[in-house]
Amino acid sequence: MMAGMTETPHPLYDRHADTLDRALTAITERGYWSAYPESPSPRVYGETAAADGKAAFEAYLGGDFPLDQPGTGDRVATETSPFGVPLDVRYPHAGADELVAAATAALPAWRDAGPRARVGVCLEILDRLHKHIFELANAVQFTSGQAFVMAFQAGGAHALDRALEALAYAYAEMTRHPGTAGWEKAAGKGDPLRMTKTFHVVPRGVSLVIGCNTFPTWNSYPGLFASLVTGNPVIVKPHPRAVLPLAITIRYAREVLAEAGFDPNLVLLAAEAPGEKLASTLALHPAVKIVDFTGSTEYGDWLEANARQAAVYTEKAGLNTVVIDSTDDFAGMCRNLGFTLTLYSGQMCTTSQNILIPAGGIETDQGHKSFDEVAGGIAAAVGKLTADPARGVELTGAVVNDGVLERLDEVTKVGEPVLESRTVEHPAFPGAVVRTPTVVKVGADDTATYGREWFGPISFVIPTDSTAHSLEIMRKTVGEKGALTAGVYSTDEAVLDAAEAAAIEVGVHLSCNLTGGVFVNQSAAFSDFHGSGANPAANAALTDGAYVANRFRIVQSRRHS
């Protein structure tokens, strides 16, 4: 097997070469491009696609998931839907050693196939998953609590885009060097020294992907496909409450691998029994050389400290911050922030938590606004979006787990409520757990409260001495605890420059003056980086060269020629 463009052509590579070429162009130009339409419209996907996908999803419920892989023979069922819909899907169960042994045995042939064959197979997997996007979207919706359109977009189309982005970066890194090179050096009066050198792309070993409950596909696909395309077999350990989306993914991945003549055990599901702690067992296994994780800071820190035999990529918690200095579109600012706080009930790692506003108020296109008027404007925007339950639940979705409810109860004991959370009955799913966002006013000196993450529909409005004080708080909190997003509103270029300097200092991505259809908690594949790897919220970025290049090594051989 040789790296580079000297490989033997592969039919799946040829089939998807145009898609790969466009993705490779997109990651260098950083403009808008998407390979997978984000609208679930029948005009895009066909008249029967939605019904077919829903039927395929429902066929899994209450049964044994159809996955033929090594296992102990017993099954596990651990999912509870935030919408109150019975799931009761039973997944094959296997121990860590059994999974690792199967993955390890599959590695050599996959390694030797070369980058071109691997990327072709991976592109075919994405194409197969795209054909089942409605099936995936339903699985994401009913395990994560996302409303359907969001599940279709974030859990389907955008997740596939992020996977394709990872494939493009990985392919570019693997083919950076030629597969072979002739080497010649003058040797005095004698014949020159001549050698032929061959450069092999060698995977690190077994990869482990630890999934999360809120975005089981979007957060797992980049690591899964970055590892797989670079030659590493992948064991996927889903969150116990969100197994189905990744089980469906693995089902179709294994199907494509087998059709292409490879061992389907290159991709394995690690469904865990309650209390088993399978993720930790696998993460410390000597054969596991790569770990991808999205979730809590506590567990991410544990993985980084203890999985020393592996390259560990983590996305953890952070204190996403917005600095408000002034605005020439007060209504637009409030609408934009209101939507940001409402979308998926704030259960996104990119949702703003701390909103810093000068205590003396701000200048706007509507004249001077006091602190209370600014806070009230944001709260009113949230209230308007959630006032009608039938429309509101299509934005809020459902609460993903009891931890969110506990924090909503806890936050009532701190600060001064600007907007209280409400319980909403979902018109389509009576068993759904729905809570509207709360906005709470706390003092700038109350760092014990706003200096930790409150994951869920909880945000704080914080009066500061000045915009300079706001930026100081942002630097301190984000520098210490990390953040994935930051925002600033100002009509003063000097303030925008100061905010950008602060963001660079603490390594957080910054959005300026968002008042329209782009929101701080959204991230576009091929253009926006998700996470920076430059602050404690994440040690890697989705997706860049550093995210993929450490998943393989170049090993060379030399022969005289």
PDB file of C-alpha atoms in Angstrom, residues 58-275:
ATOM      1  CA  GLU A  58     -40.816   2.777  14.175  1.00  0.00           C
ATOM      2  CA  ALA A  59     -39.890  -0.722  13.005  1.00  0.00           C
ATOM      3  CA  TYR A  60     -36.971  -0.693  15.440  1.00  0.00           C
ATOM      4  CA  LEU A  61     -39.110   0.092  18.488  1.00  0.00           C
ATOM      5  CA  GLY A  62     -39.725  -2.668  20.983  1.00  0.00           C
ATOM      6  CA  GLY A  63     -37.481  -5.124  19.158  1.00  0.00           C
ATOM      7  CA  ASP A  64     -33.968  -6.474  18.762  1.00  0.00           C
ATOM      8  CA  PHE A  65     -31.866  -4.080  16.714  1.00  0.00           C
ATOM      9  CA  PRO A  66     -30.662  -5.869  13.541  1.00  0.00           C
ATOM     10  CA  LEU A  67     -26.922  -5.746  14.027  1.00  0.00           C
ATOM     11  CA  ASP A  68     -24.776  -8.810  13.391  1.00  0.00           C
ATOM     12  CA  GLN A  69     -21.564  -8.275  15.302  1.00  0.00           C
ATOM     13  CA  PRO A  70     -19.579 -10.077  18.012  1.00  0.00           C
ATOM     14  CA  GLY A  71     -21.461 -10.167  21.284  1.00  0.00           C
ATOM     15  CA  THR A  72     -22.222 -12.125  24.396  1.00  0.00           C
ATOM     16  CA  GLY A  73     -25.668 -13.146  23.184  1.00  0.00           C
ATOM     17  CA  ASP A  74     -27.533 -10.965  25.655  1.00  0.00           C
ATOM     18  CA  ARG A  75     -29.122  -7.616  24.835  1.00  0.00           C
ATOM     19  CA  VAL A  76     -29.379  -4.250  26.567  1.00  0.00           C
ATOM     20  CA  ALA A  77     -32.097  -1.572  26.391  1.00  0.00           C
ATOM     21  CA  THR A  78     -31.364   1.719  28.155  1.00  0.00           C
ATOM     22  CA  GLU A  79     -33.110   4.522  26.224  1.00  0.00           C
ATOM     23  CA  THR A  80     -35.891   6.749  27.520  1.00  0.00           C
ATOM     24  CA  SER A  81     -37.355   9.303  25.133  1.00  0.00           C
ATOM     25  CA  PRO A  82     -37.670  12.925  26.310  1.00  0.00           C
ATOM     26  CA  PHE A  83     -40.938  12.950  24.361  1.00  0.00           C
ATOM     27  CA  GLY A  84     -42.361  10.129  26.450  1.00  0.00           C
ATOM     28  CA  VAL A  85     -42.501   7.750  23.486  1.00  0.00           C
ATOM     29  CA  PRO A  86     -41.666   4.119  24.424  1.00  0.00           C
ATOM     30  CA  LEU A  87     -38.497   3.009  22.652  1.00  0.00           C
ATOM     31  CA  ASP A  88     -37.430  -0.310  24.199  1.00  0.00           C
ATOM     32  CA  VAL A  89     -34.891  -1.122  21.495  1.00  0.00           C
ATOM     33  CA  ARG A  90     -32.601  -3.994  22.485  1.00  0.00           C
ATOM     34  CA  TYR A  91     -28.991  -3.873  21.321  1.00  0.00           C
ATOM     35  CA  PRO A  92     -26.338  -6.594  21.170  1.00  0.00           C
ATOM     36  CA  HIS A  93     -23.990  -6.521  24.130  1.00  0.00           C
ATOM     37  CA  ALA A  94     -20.281  -7.292  24.073  1.00  0.00           C
ATOM     38  CA  GLY A  95     -17.352  -6.950  26.443  1.00  0.00           C
ATOM     39  CA  ALA A  96     -14.402  -4.659  25.888  1.00  0.00           C
ATOM     40  CA  ASP A  97     -11.910  -7.419  25.074  1.00  0.00           C
ATOM     41  CA  GLU A  98     -14.273  -9.004  22.557  1.00  0.00           C
ATOM     42  CA  LEU A  99     -14.851  -5.714  20.777  1.00  0.00           C
ATOM     43  CA  VAL A 100     -11.172  -4.800  20.725  1.00  0.00           C
ATOM     44  CA  ALA A 101     -10.181  -8.241  19.413  1.00  0.00           C
ATOM     45  CA  ALA A 102     -12.682  -8.014  16.548  1.00  0.00           C
ATOM     46  CA  ALA A 103     -11.593  -4.487  15.649  1.00  0.00           C
ATOM     47  CA  THR A 104      -7.905  -5.360  15.786  1.00  0.00           C
ATOM     48  CA  ALA A 105      -8.377  -8.320  13.454  1.00  0.00           C
ATOM     49  CA  ALA A 106     -10.081  -6.070  10.899  1.00  0.00           C
ATOM     50  CA  LEU A 107      -7.289  -3.485  10.816  1.00  0.00           C
ATOM     51  CA  PRO A 108      -4.570  -4.954   8.527  1.00  0.00           C
ATOM     52  CA  ALA A 109      -6.605  -5.283   5.322  1.00  0.00           C
ATOM     53  CA  TRP A 110      -8.158  -1.854   5.845  1.00  0.00           C
ATOM     54  CA  ARG A 111      -4.717  -0.316   6.417  1.00  0.00           C
ATOM     55  CA  ASP A 112      -3.306  -1.956   3.322  1.00  0.00           C
ATOM     56  CA  ALA A 113      -6.202  -0.815   1.112  1.00  0.00           C
ATOM     57  CA  GLY A 114      -4.766   2.710   1.070  1.00  0.00           C
ATOM     58  CA  PRO A 115      -6.236   6.193   1.431  1.00  0.00           C
ATOM     59  CA  ARG A 116      -8.064   6.237  -1.882  1.00  0.00           C
ATOM     60  CA  ALA A 117      -9.971   3.010  -1.244  1.00  0.00           C
ATOM     61  CA  ARG A 118     -10.747   4.027   2.317  1.00  0.00           C
ATOM     62  CA  VAL A 119     -12.062   7.445   1.402  1.00  0.00           C
ATOM     63  CA  GLY A 120     -14.171   5.890  -1.355  1.00  0.00           C
ATOM     64  CA  VAL A 121     -15.769   3.461   1.082  1.00  0.00           C
ATOM     65  CA  CYS A 122     -16.345   6.200   3.650  1.00  0.00           C
ATOM     66  CA  LEU A 123     -17.985   8.429   1.038  1.00  0.00           C
ATOM     67  CA  GLU A 124     -20.238   5.531   0.106  1.00  0.00           C
ATOM     68  CA  ILE A 125     -21.189   5.148   3.777  1.00  0.00           C
ATOM     69  CA  LEU A 126     -22.169   8.824   3.898  1.00  0.00           C
ATOM     70  CA  ASP A 127     -24.189   8.379   0.719  1.00  0.00           C
ATOM     71  CA  ARG A 128     -25.979   5.377   2.237  1.00  0.00           C
ATOM     72  CA  LEU A 129     -26.710   7.291   5.434  1.00  0.00           C
ATOM     73  CA  HIS A 130     -28.051  10.186   3.373  1.00  0.00           C
ATOM     74  CA  LYS A 131     -30.490   7.816   1.723  1.00  0.00           C
ATOM     75  CA  HIS A 132     -31.760   7.004   5.235  1.00  0.00           C
ATOM     76  CA  ILE A 133     -31.711  10.576   6.553  1.00  0.00           C
ATOM     77  CA  PHE A 134     -35.361  10.603   7.670  1.00  0.00           C
ATOM     78  CA  GLU A 135     -34.795   7.380   9.588  1.00  0.00           C
ATOM     79  CA  LEU A 136     -31.789   8.988  11.286  1.00  0.00           C
ATOM     80  CA  ALA A 137     -33.684  12.206  11.999  1.00  0.00           C
ATOM     81  CA  ASN A 138     -36.495  10.375  13.778  1.00  0.00           C
ATOM     82  CA  ALA A 139     -33.963   8.462  15.874  1.00  0.00           C
ATOM     83  CA  VAL A 140     -32.185  11.687  16.818  1.00  0.00           C
ATOM     84  CA  GLN A 141     -35.456  13.439  17.622  1.00  0.00           C
ATOM     85  CA  PHE A 142     -36.833  10.798  19.951  1.00  0.00           C
ATOM     86  CA  THR A 143     -33.589  10.125  21.807  1.00  0.00           C
ATOM     87  CA  SER A 144     -32.239  13.681  22.127  1.00  0.00           C
ATOM     88  CA  GLY A 145     -35.432  15.692  22.530  1.00  0.00           C
ATOM     89  CA  GLN A 146     -34.754  17.875  19.501  1.00  0.00           C
ATOM     90  CA  ALA A 147     -37.736  18.994  17.461  1.00  0.00           C
ATOM     91  CA  PHE A 148     -37.942  17.168  14.130  1.00  0.00           C
ATOM     92  CA  VAL A 149     -36.653  19.894  11.812  1.00  0.00           C
ATOM     93  CA  MET A 150     -33.648  20.495  14.033  1.00  0.00           C
ATOM     94  CA  ALA A 151     -33.019  16.745  14.285  1.00  0.00           C
ATOM     95  CA  PHE A 152     -33.163  16.487  10.500  1.00  0.00           C
ATOM     96  CA  GLN A 153     -30.782  19.390  10.014  1.00  0.00           C
ATOM     97  CA  ALA A 154     -28.304  19.009  12.880  1.00  0.00           C
ATOM     98  CA  GLY A 155     -28.594  15.242  13.309  1.00  0.00           C
ATOM     99  CA  GLY A 156     -28.827  14.472   9.606  1.00  0.00           C
ATOM    100  CA  ALA A 157     -27.633  16.924   6.950  1.00  0.00           C
ATOM    101  CA  HIS A 158     -25.213  18.936   9.094  1.00  0.00           C
ATOM    102  CA  ALA A 159     -23.775  15.827  10.743  1.00  0.00           C
ATOM    103  CA  LEU A 160     -23.101  14.360   7.301  1.00  0.00           C
ATOM    104  CA  ASP A 161     -21.467  17.621   6.235  1.00  0.00           C
ATOM    105  CA  ARG A 162     -19.184  17.524   9.288  1.00  0.00           C
ATOM    106  CA  ALA A 163     -18.287  13.910   8.502  1.00  0.00           C
ATOM    107  CA  LEU A 164     -17.461  14.837   4.909  1.00  0.00           C
ATOM    108  CA  GLU A 165     -15.383  17.754   6.152  1.00  0.00           C
ATOM    109  CA  ALA A 166     -13.369  15.350   8.320  1.00  0.00           C
ATOM    110  CA  LEU A 167     -12.871  13.044   5.339  1.00  0.00           C
ATOM    111  CA  ALA A 168     -11.597  15.925   3.233  1.00  0.00           C
ATOM    112  CA  TYR A 169      -9.095  17.080   5.854  1.00  0.00           C
ATOM    113  CA  ALA A 170      -7.930  13.514   6.456  1.00  0.00           C
ATOM    114  CA  TYR A 171      -7.513  12.755   2.766  1.00  0.00           C
ATOM    115  CA  ALA A 172      -5.543  15.968   2.276  1.00  0.00           C
ATOM    116  CA  GLU A 173      -3.231  15.077   5.164  1.00  0.00           C
ATOM    117  CA  MET A 174      -2.761  11.454   4.060  1.00  0.00           C
ATOM    118  CA  THR A 175      -1.878  12.466   0.495  1.00  0.00           C
ATOM    119  CA  ARG A 176       0.312  15.406   1.442  1.00  0.00           C
ATOM    120  CA  HIS A 177       3.348  13.218   0.659  1.00  0.00           C
ATOM    121  CA  PRO A 178       3.922  11.101  -2.463  1.00  0.00           C
ATOM    122  CA  GLY A 179       3.541   7.364  -2.224  1.00  0.00           C
ATOM    123  CA  THR A 180       7.021   6.792  -3.614  1.00  0.00           C
ATOM    124  CA  ALA A 181      10.041   8.958  -4.347  1.00  0.00           C
ATOM    125  CA  GLY A 182      13.322   8.472  -6.162  1.00  0.00           C
ATOM    126  CA  TRP A 183      16.328   9.715  -4.197  1.00  0.00           C
ATOM    127  CA  GLU A 184      19.726  10.405  -5.730  1.00  0.00           C
ATOM    128  CA  LYS A 185      22.831  11.926  -4.156  1.00  0.00           C
ATOM    129  CA  ALA A 186      26.184  12.554  -5.799  1.00  0.00           C
ATOM    130  CA  ALA A 187      28.989  10.361  -4.427  1.00  0.00           C
ATOM    131  CA  GLY A 188      32.242  11.890  -5.646  1.00  0.00           C
ATOM    132  CA  LYS A 189      33.743  10.193  -8.679  1.00  0.00           C
ATOM    133  CA  GLY A 190      31.666   7.060  -8.269  1.00  0.00           C
ATOM    134  CA  ASP A 191      28.105   6.369  -9.270  1.00  0.00           C
ATOM    135  CA  PRO A 192      25.492   8.431  -7.452  1.00  0.00           C
ATOM    136  CA  LEU A 193      23.726   6.938  -4.461  1.00  0.00           C
ATOM    137  CA  ARG A 194      20.233   5.966  -5.596  1.00  0.00           C
ATOM    138  CA  MET A 195      17.307   4.789  -3.490  1.00  0.00           C
ATOM    139  CA  THR A 196      13.611   4.252  -3.929  1.00  0.00           C
ATOM    140  CA  LYS A 197      11.614   5.346  -0.907  1.00  0.00           C
ATOM    141  CA  THR A 198       8.066   4.238  -0.129  1.00  0.00           C
ATOM    142  CA  PHE A 199       5.850   6.053   2.349  1.00  0.00           C
ATOM    143  CA  HIS A 200       3.084   4.128   4.085  1.00  0.00           C
ATOM    144  CA  VAL A 201       0.108   5.666   5.894  1.00  0.00           C
ATOM    145  CA  VAL A 202      -0.096   3.645   9.110  1.00  0.00           C
ATOM    146  CA  PRO A 203      -3.099   3.973  11.465  1.00  0.00           C
ATOM    147  CA  ARG A 204      -2.527   4.342  15.201  1.00  0.00           C
ATOM    148  CA  GLY A 205      -4.842   1.474  16.153  1.00  0.00           C
ATOM    149  CA  VAL A 206      -8.309   0.949  17.560  1.00  0.00           C
ATOM    150  CA  SER A 207     -10.371   4.136  17.927  1.00  0.00           C
ATOM    151  CA  LEU A 208     -13.070   4.743  20.527  1.00  0.00           C
ATOM    152  CA  VAL A 209     -15.879   7.266  20.001  1.00  0.00           C
ATOM    153  CA  ILE A 210     -17.890   8.117  23.131  1.00  0.00           C
ATOM    154  CA  GLY A 211     -21.212   9.625  22.078  1.00  0.00           C
ATOM    155  CA  CYS A 212     -23.330  12.250  23.831  1.00  0.00           C
ATOM    156  CA  ASN A 213     -27.055  12.437  24.530  1.00  0.00           C
ATOM    157  CA  THR A 214     -27.852  15.798  22.934  1.00  0.00           C
ATOM    158  CA  PHE A 215     -26.170  15.511  19.519  1.00  0.00           C
ATOM    159  CA  PRO A 216     -25.402  11.819  19.055  1.00  0.00           C
ATOM    160  CA  THR A 217     -24.531  12.039  15.345  1.00  0.00           C
ATOM    161  CA  TRP A 218     -23.292  15.627  14.918  1.00  0.00           C
ATOM    162  CA  ASN A 219     -20.728  15.263  17.686  1.00  0.00           C
ATOM    163  CA  SER A 220     -19.723  11.668  16.854  1.00  0.00           C
ATOM    164  CA  TYR A 221     -19.434  11.687  13.071  1.00  0.00           C
ATOM    165  CA  PRO A 222     -16.265  13.814  12.768  1.00  0.00           C
ATOM    166  CA  GLY A 223     -14.211  11.547  15.031  1.00  0.00           C
ATOM    167  CA  LEU A 224     -15.761   8.369  13.672  1.00  0.00           C
ATOM    168  CA  PHE A 225     -14.990   9.173  10.045  1.00  0.00           C
ATOM    169  CA  ALA A 226     -11.648  10.877  10.714  1.00  0.00           C
ATOM    170  CA  SER A 227     -10.449   7.705  12.422  1.00  0.00           C
ATOM    171  CA  LEU A 228     -11.997   5.270   9.957  1.00  0.00           C
ATOM    172  CA  VAL A 229     -10.657   6.928   6.807  1.00  0.00           C
ATOM    173  CA  THR A 230      -7.140   7.098   8.285  1.00  0.00           C
ATOM    174  CA  GLY A 231      -7.173   3.311   8.720  1.00  0.00           C
ATOM    175  CA  ASN A 232      -8.334   2.861  12.299  1.00  0.00           C
ATOM    176  CA  PRO A 233     -11.188   0.508  13.215  1.00  0.00           C
ATOM    177  CA  VAL A 234     -13.770   2.321  15.333  1.00  0.00           C
ATOM    178  CA  ILE A 235     -15.700   1.195  18.397  1.00  0.00           C
ATOM    179  CA  VAL A 236     -18.662   3.506  19.021  1.00  0.00           C
ATOM    180  CA  LYS A 237     -19.903   3.707  22.625  1.00  0.00           C
ATOM    181  CA  PRO A 238     -23.158   5.695  22.522  1.00  0.00           C
ATOM    182  CA  HIS A 239     -24.683   7.532  25.441  1.00  0.00           C
ATOM    183  CA  PRO A 240     -27.074   5.030  27.080  1.00  0.00           C
ATOM    184  CA  ARG A 241     -30.022   7.356  26.357  1.00  0.00           C
ATOM    185  CA  ALA A 242     -29.124   7.933  22.685  1.00  0.00           C
ATOM    186  CA  VAL A 243     -28.056   4.607  21.212  1.00  0.00           C
ATOM    187  CA  LEU A 244     -30.402   4.303  18.242  1.00  0.00           C
ATOM    188  CA  PRO A 245     -28.967   7.058  15.970  1.00  0.00           C
ATOM    189  CA  LEU A 246     -25.475   5.584  16.232  1.00  0.00           C
ATOM    190  CA  ALA A 247     -26.732   2.004  15.959  1.00  0.00           C
ATOM    191  CA  ILE A 248     -28.427   2.954  12.679  1.00  0.00           C
ATOM    192  CA  THR A 249     -25.196   4.603  11.555  1.00  0.00           C
ATOM    193  CA  ILE A 250     -23.191   1.495  12.354  1.00  0.00           C
ATOM    194  CA  ARG A 251     -25.723  -0.772  10.675  1.00  0.00           C
ATOM    195  CA  TYR A 252     -25.324   0.988   7.333  1.00  0.00           C
ATOM    196  CA  ALA A 253     -21.582   1.465   7.714  1.00  0.00           C
ATOM    197  CA  ARG A 254     -21.118  -2.256   8.270  1.00  0.00           C
ATOM    198  CA  GLU A 255     -23.371  -2.968   5.294  1.00  0.00           C
ATOM    199  CA  VAL A 256     -21.200  -0.839   2.989  1.00  0.00           C
ATOM    200  CA  LEU A 257     -17.937  -2.247   4.367  1.00  0.00           C
ATOM    201  CA  ALA A 258     -19.086  -5.811   3.738  1.00  0.00           C
ATOM    202  CA  GLU A 259     -20.264  -4.976   0.209  1.00  0.00           C
ATOM    203  CA  ALA A 260     -16.855  -3.448  -0.500  1.00  0.00           C
ATOM    204  CA  GLY A 261     -15.083  -6.611   0.628  1.00  0.00           C
ATOM    205  CA  PHE A 262     -13.881  -5.436   4.039  1.00  0.00           C
ATOM    206  CA  ASP A 263     -14.447  -6.824   7.498  1.00  0.00           C
ATOM    207  CA  PRO A 264     -17.565  -5.075   8.874  1.00  0.00           C
ATOM    208  CA  ASN A 265     -15.978  -5.247  12.323  1.00  0.00           C
ATOM    209  CA  LEU A 266     -14.114  -2.098  11.315  1.00  0.00           C
ATOM    210  CA  VAL A 267     -17.121  -0.374  12.897  1.00  0.00           C
ATOM    211  CA  LEU A 268     -18.633  -1.793  16.086  1.00  0.00           C
ATOM    212  CA  LEU A 269     -21.371  -0.762  18.502  1.00  0.00           C
ATOM    213  CA  ALA A 270     -20.501  -0.845  22.203  1.00  0.00           C
ATOM    214  CA  ALA A 271     -23.890  -0.684  23.899  1.00  0.00           C
ATOM    215  CA  GLU A 272     -23.458  -0.797  27.649  1.00  0.00           C
ATOM    216  CA  ALA A 273     -25.518  -2.268  30.446  1.00  0.00           C
ATOM    217  CA  PRO A 274     -26.562   0.069  33.292  1.00  0.00           C
ATOM    218  CA  GLY A 275     -23.630   0.824  35.581  1.00  0.00           C
TER     219      GLY A 275
END
